[in-house]
Coordinates of N, CA and C in Angstrom, one line a residue:
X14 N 0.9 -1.2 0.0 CA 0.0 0.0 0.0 C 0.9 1.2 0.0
X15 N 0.6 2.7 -0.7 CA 1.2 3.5 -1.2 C 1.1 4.4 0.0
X16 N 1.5 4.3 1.0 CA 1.4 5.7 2.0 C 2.6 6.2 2.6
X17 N 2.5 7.3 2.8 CA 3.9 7.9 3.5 C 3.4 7.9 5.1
X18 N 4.2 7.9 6.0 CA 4.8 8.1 7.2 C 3.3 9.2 7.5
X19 N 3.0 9.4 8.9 CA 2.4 10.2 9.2 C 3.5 11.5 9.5
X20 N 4.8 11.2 9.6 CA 5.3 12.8 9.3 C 6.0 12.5 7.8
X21 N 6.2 13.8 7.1 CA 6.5 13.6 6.3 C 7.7 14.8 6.1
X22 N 8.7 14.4 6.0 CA 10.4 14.9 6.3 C 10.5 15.2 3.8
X23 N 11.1 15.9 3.8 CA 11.5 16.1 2.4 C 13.1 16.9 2.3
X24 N 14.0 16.1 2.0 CA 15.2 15.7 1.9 C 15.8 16.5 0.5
X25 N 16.9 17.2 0.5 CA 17.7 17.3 -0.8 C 18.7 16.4 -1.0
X26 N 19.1 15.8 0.0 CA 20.4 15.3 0.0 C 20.2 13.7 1.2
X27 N 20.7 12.3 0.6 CA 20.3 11.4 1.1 C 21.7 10.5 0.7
X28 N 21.3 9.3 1.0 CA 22.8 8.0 1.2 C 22.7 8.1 -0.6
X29 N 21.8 8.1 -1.9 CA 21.9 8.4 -2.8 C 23.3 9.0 -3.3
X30 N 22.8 10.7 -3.0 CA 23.8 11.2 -3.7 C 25.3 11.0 -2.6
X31 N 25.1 10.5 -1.7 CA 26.5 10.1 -1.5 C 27.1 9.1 -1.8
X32 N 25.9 8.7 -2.7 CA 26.6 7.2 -3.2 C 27.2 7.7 -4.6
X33 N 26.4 8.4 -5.7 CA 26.7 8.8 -6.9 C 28.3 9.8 -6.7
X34 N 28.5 11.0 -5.2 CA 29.4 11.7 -5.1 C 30.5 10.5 -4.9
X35 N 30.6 9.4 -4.0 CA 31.6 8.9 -3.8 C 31.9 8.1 -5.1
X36 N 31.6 8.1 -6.0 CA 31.9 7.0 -7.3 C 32.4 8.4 -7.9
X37 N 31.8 9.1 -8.4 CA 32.4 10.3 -9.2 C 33.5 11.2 -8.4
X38 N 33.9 11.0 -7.3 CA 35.0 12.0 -7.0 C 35.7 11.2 -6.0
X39 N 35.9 9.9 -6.0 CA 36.6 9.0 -5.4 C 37.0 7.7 -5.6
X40 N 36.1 7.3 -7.2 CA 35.8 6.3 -7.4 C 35.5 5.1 -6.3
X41 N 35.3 5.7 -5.5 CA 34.5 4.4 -4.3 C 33.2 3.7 -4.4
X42 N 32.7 2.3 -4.5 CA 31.7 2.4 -3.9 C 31.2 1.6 -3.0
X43 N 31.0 2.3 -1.4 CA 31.1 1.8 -0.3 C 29.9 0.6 -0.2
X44 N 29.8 -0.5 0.6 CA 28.7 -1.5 0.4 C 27.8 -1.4 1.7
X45 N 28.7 -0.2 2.6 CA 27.5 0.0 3.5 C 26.5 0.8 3.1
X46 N 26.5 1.6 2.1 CA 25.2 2.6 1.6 C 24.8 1.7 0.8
X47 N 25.2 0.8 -0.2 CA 24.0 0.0 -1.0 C 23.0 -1.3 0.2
X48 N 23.9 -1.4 1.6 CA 23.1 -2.1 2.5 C 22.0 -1.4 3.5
X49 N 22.1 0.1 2.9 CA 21.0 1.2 4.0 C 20.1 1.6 3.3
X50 N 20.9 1.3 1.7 CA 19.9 2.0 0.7 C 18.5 0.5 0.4
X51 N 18.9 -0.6 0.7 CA 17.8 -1.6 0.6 C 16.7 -1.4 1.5
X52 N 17.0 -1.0 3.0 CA 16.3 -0.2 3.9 C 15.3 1.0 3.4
X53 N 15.2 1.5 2.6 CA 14.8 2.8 2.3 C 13.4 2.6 1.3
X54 N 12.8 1.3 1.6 CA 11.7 1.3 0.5 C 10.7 2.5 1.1
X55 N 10.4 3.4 2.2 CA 9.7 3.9 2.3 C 9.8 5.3 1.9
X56 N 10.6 5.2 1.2 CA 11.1 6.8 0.8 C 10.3 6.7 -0.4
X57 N 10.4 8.3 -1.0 CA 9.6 8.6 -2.3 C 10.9 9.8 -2.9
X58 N 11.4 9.4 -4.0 CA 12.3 10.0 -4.7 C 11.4 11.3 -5.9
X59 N 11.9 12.5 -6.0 CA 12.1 13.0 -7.1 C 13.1 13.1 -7.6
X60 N 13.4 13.1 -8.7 CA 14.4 13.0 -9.9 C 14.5 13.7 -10.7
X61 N 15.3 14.7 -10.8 CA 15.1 16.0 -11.6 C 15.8 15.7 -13.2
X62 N 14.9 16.1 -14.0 CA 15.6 15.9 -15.3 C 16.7 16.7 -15.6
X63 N 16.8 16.5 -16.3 CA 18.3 18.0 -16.9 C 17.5 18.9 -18.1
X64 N 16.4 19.1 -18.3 CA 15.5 19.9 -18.9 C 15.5 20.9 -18.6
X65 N 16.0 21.9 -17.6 CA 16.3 23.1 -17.8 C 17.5 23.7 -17.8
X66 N 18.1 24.6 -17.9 CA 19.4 25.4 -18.1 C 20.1 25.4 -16.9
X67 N 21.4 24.6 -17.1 CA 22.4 24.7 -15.6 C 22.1 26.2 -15.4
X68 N 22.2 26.6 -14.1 CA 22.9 27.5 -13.0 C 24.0 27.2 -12.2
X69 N 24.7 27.9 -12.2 CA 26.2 27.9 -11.4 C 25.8 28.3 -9.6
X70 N 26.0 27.7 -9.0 CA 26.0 28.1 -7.4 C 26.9 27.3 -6.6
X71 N 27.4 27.2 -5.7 CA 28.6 27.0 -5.4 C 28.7 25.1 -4.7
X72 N 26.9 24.3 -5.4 CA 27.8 22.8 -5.1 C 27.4 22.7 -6.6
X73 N 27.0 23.3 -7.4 CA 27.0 22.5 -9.0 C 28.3 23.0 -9.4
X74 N 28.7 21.4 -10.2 CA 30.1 21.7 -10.6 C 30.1 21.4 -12.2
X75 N 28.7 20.7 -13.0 CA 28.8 20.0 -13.9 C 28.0 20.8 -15.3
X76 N 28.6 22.0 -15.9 CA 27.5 22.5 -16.6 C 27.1 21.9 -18.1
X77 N 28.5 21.1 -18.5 CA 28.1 20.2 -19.5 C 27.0 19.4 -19.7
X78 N 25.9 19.6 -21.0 CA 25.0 18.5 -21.0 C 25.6 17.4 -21.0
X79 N 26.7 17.1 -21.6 CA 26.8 15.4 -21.6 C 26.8 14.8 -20.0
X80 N 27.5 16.1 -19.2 CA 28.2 15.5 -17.8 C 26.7 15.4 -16.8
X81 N 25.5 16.2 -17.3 CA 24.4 16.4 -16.6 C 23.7 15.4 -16.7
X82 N 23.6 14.7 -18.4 CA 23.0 13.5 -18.4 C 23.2 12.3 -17.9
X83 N 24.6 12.0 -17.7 CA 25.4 11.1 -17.4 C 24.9 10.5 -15.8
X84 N 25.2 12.3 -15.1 CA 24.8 12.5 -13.7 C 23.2 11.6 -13.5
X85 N 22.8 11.8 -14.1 CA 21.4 11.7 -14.4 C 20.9 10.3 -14.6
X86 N 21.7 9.8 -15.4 CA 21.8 8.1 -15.6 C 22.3 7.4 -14.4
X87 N 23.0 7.9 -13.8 CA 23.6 7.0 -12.7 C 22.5 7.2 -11.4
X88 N 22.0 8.2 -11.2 CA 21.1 8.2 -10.3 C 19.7 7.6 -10.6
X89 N 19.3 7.5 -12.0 CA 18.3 7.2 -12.1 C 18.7 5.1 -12.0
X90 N 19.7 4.9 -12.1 CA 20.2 3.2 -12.4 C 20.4 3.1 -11.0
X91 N 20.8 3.8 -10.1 CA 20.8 3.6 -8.7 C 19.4 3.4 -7.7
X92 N 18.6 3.9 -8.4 CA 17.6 4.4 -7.9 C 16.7 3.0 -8.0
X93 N 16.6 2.4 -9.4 CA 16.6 1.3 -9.9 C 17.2 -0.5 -9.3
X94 N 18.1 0.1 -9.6 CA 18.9 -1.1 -9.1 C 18.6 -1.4 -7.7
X95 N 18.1 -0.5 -6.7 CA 17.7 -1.0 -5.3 C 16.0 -0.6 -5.3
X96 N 15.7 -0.9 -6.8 CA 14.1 -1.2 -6.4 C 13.4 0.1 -5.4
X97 N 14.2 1.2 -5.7 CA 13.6 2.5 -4.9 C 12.1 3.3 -5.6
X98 N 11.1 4.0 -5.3 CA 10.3 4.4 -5.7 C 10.9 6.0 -6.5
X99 N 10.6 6.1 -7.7 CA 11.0 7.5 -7.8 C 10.2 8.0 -8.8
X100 N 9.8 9.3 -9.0 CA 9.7 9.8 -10.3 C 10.3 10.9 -11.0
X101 N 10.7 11.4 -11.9 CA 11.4 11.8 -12.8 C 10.5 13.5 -12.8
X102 N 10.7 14.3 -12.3 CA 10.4 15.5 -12.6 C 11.0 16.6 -13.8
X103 N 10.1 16.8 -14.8 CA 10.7 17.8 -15.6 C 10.0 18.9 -15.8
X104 N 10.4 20.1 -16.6 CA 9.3 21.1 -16.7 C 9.9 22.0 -16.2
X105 N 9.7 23.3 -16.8 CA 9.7 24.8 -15.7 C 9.5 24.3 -14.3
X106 N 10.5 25.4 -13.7 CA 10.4 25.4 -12.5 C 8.8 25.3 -11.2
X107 N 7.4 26.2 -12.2 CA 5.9 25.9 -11.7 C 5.3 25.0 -12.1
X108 N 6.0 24.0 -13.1 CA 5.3 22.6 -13.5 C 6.1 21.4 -12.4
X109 N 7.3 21.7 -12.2 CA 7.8 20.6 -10.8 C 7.6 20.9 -10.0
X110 N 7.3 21.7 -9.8 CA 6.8 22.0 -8.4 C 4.8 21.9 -8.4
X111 N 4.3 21.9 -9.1 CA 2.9 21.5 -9.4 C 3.3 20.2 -9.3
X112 N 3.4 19.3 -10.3 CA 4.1 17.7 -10.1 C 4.1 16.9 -9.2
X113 N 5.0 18.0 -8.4 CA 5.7 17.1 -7.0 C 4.3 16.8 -5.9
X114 N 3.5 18.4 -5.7 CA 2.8 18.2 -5.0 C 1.9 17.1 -5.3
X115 N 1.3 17.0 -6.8 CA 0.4 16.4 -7.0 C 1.0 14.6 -6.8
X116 N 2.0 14.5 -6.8 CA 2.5 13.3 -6.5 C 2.3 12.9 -4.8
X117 N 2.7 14.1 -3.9 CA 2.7 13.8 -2.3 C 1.1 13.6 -2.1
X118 N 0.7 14.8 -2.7 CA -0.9 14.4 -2.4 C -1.6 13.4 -2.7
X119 N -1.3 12.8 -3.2 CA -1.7 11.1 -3.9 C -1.3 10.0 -3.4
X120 N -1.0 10.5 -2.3 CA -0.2 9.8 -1.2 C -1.2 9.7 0.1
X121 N -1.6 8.5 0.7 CA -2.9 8.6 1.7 C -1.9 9.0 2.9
X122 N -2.0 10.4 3.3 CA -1.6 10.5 5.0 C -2.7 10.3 6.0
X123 N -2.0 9.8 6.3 CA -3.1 9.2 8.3 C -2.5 10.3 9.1

């Protein structure tokens, strides 16, 4: 059954991208985050496409499309690979953020 948590916590940053950061700038990949990340069926991923125009702010480092998509594949195969829920948000900035909500709201909270 599809329900979130009676609290509901919304995250930028999770064992994910420190799983994708430690492969790309360490080549590591540690087996205790892929054994926390099987724990995490109750999470609900968004997944940001590369459909809009990089911005520069001081943690993006990748403005190349190729390096964006790439970025993009490995998180979406991760995401995958441990059978995580996610969906793919794309669109101007008022269509993912419309999106998202309509995704949490479709969500039965108790």
């Amino acid at each position: 059954e599809d329900q979130l948590p009676d609290s509901l916590f919304i995250l930028d940053t999770d064992l994910t991208v420190f799983q994708i950061w430690m492969q790309e700038k360490y080549q590591e990949n540690p087996d205790w985050i892929h054994e926390r990340l099987q724990s995490d069926a109750h999470k609900i991923y968004f997944l940001c496409d590369v459909d809009v125009p990089w911005e520069p702010d001081p943690q993006r480092e990748h403005p190349n499309p190729n390096d964006r998509l790439r970025l993009f594949s490995a998180y979406r195969d991760l995401l995958d690979r441990h059978g995580l829920t996610y969906y793919i948000i794309s669109g101007d900035v008022p269509t993912r953020m419309k999106k998202c909500k309509k995704i949490i709201d479709s969500y039965q909270l108790s």
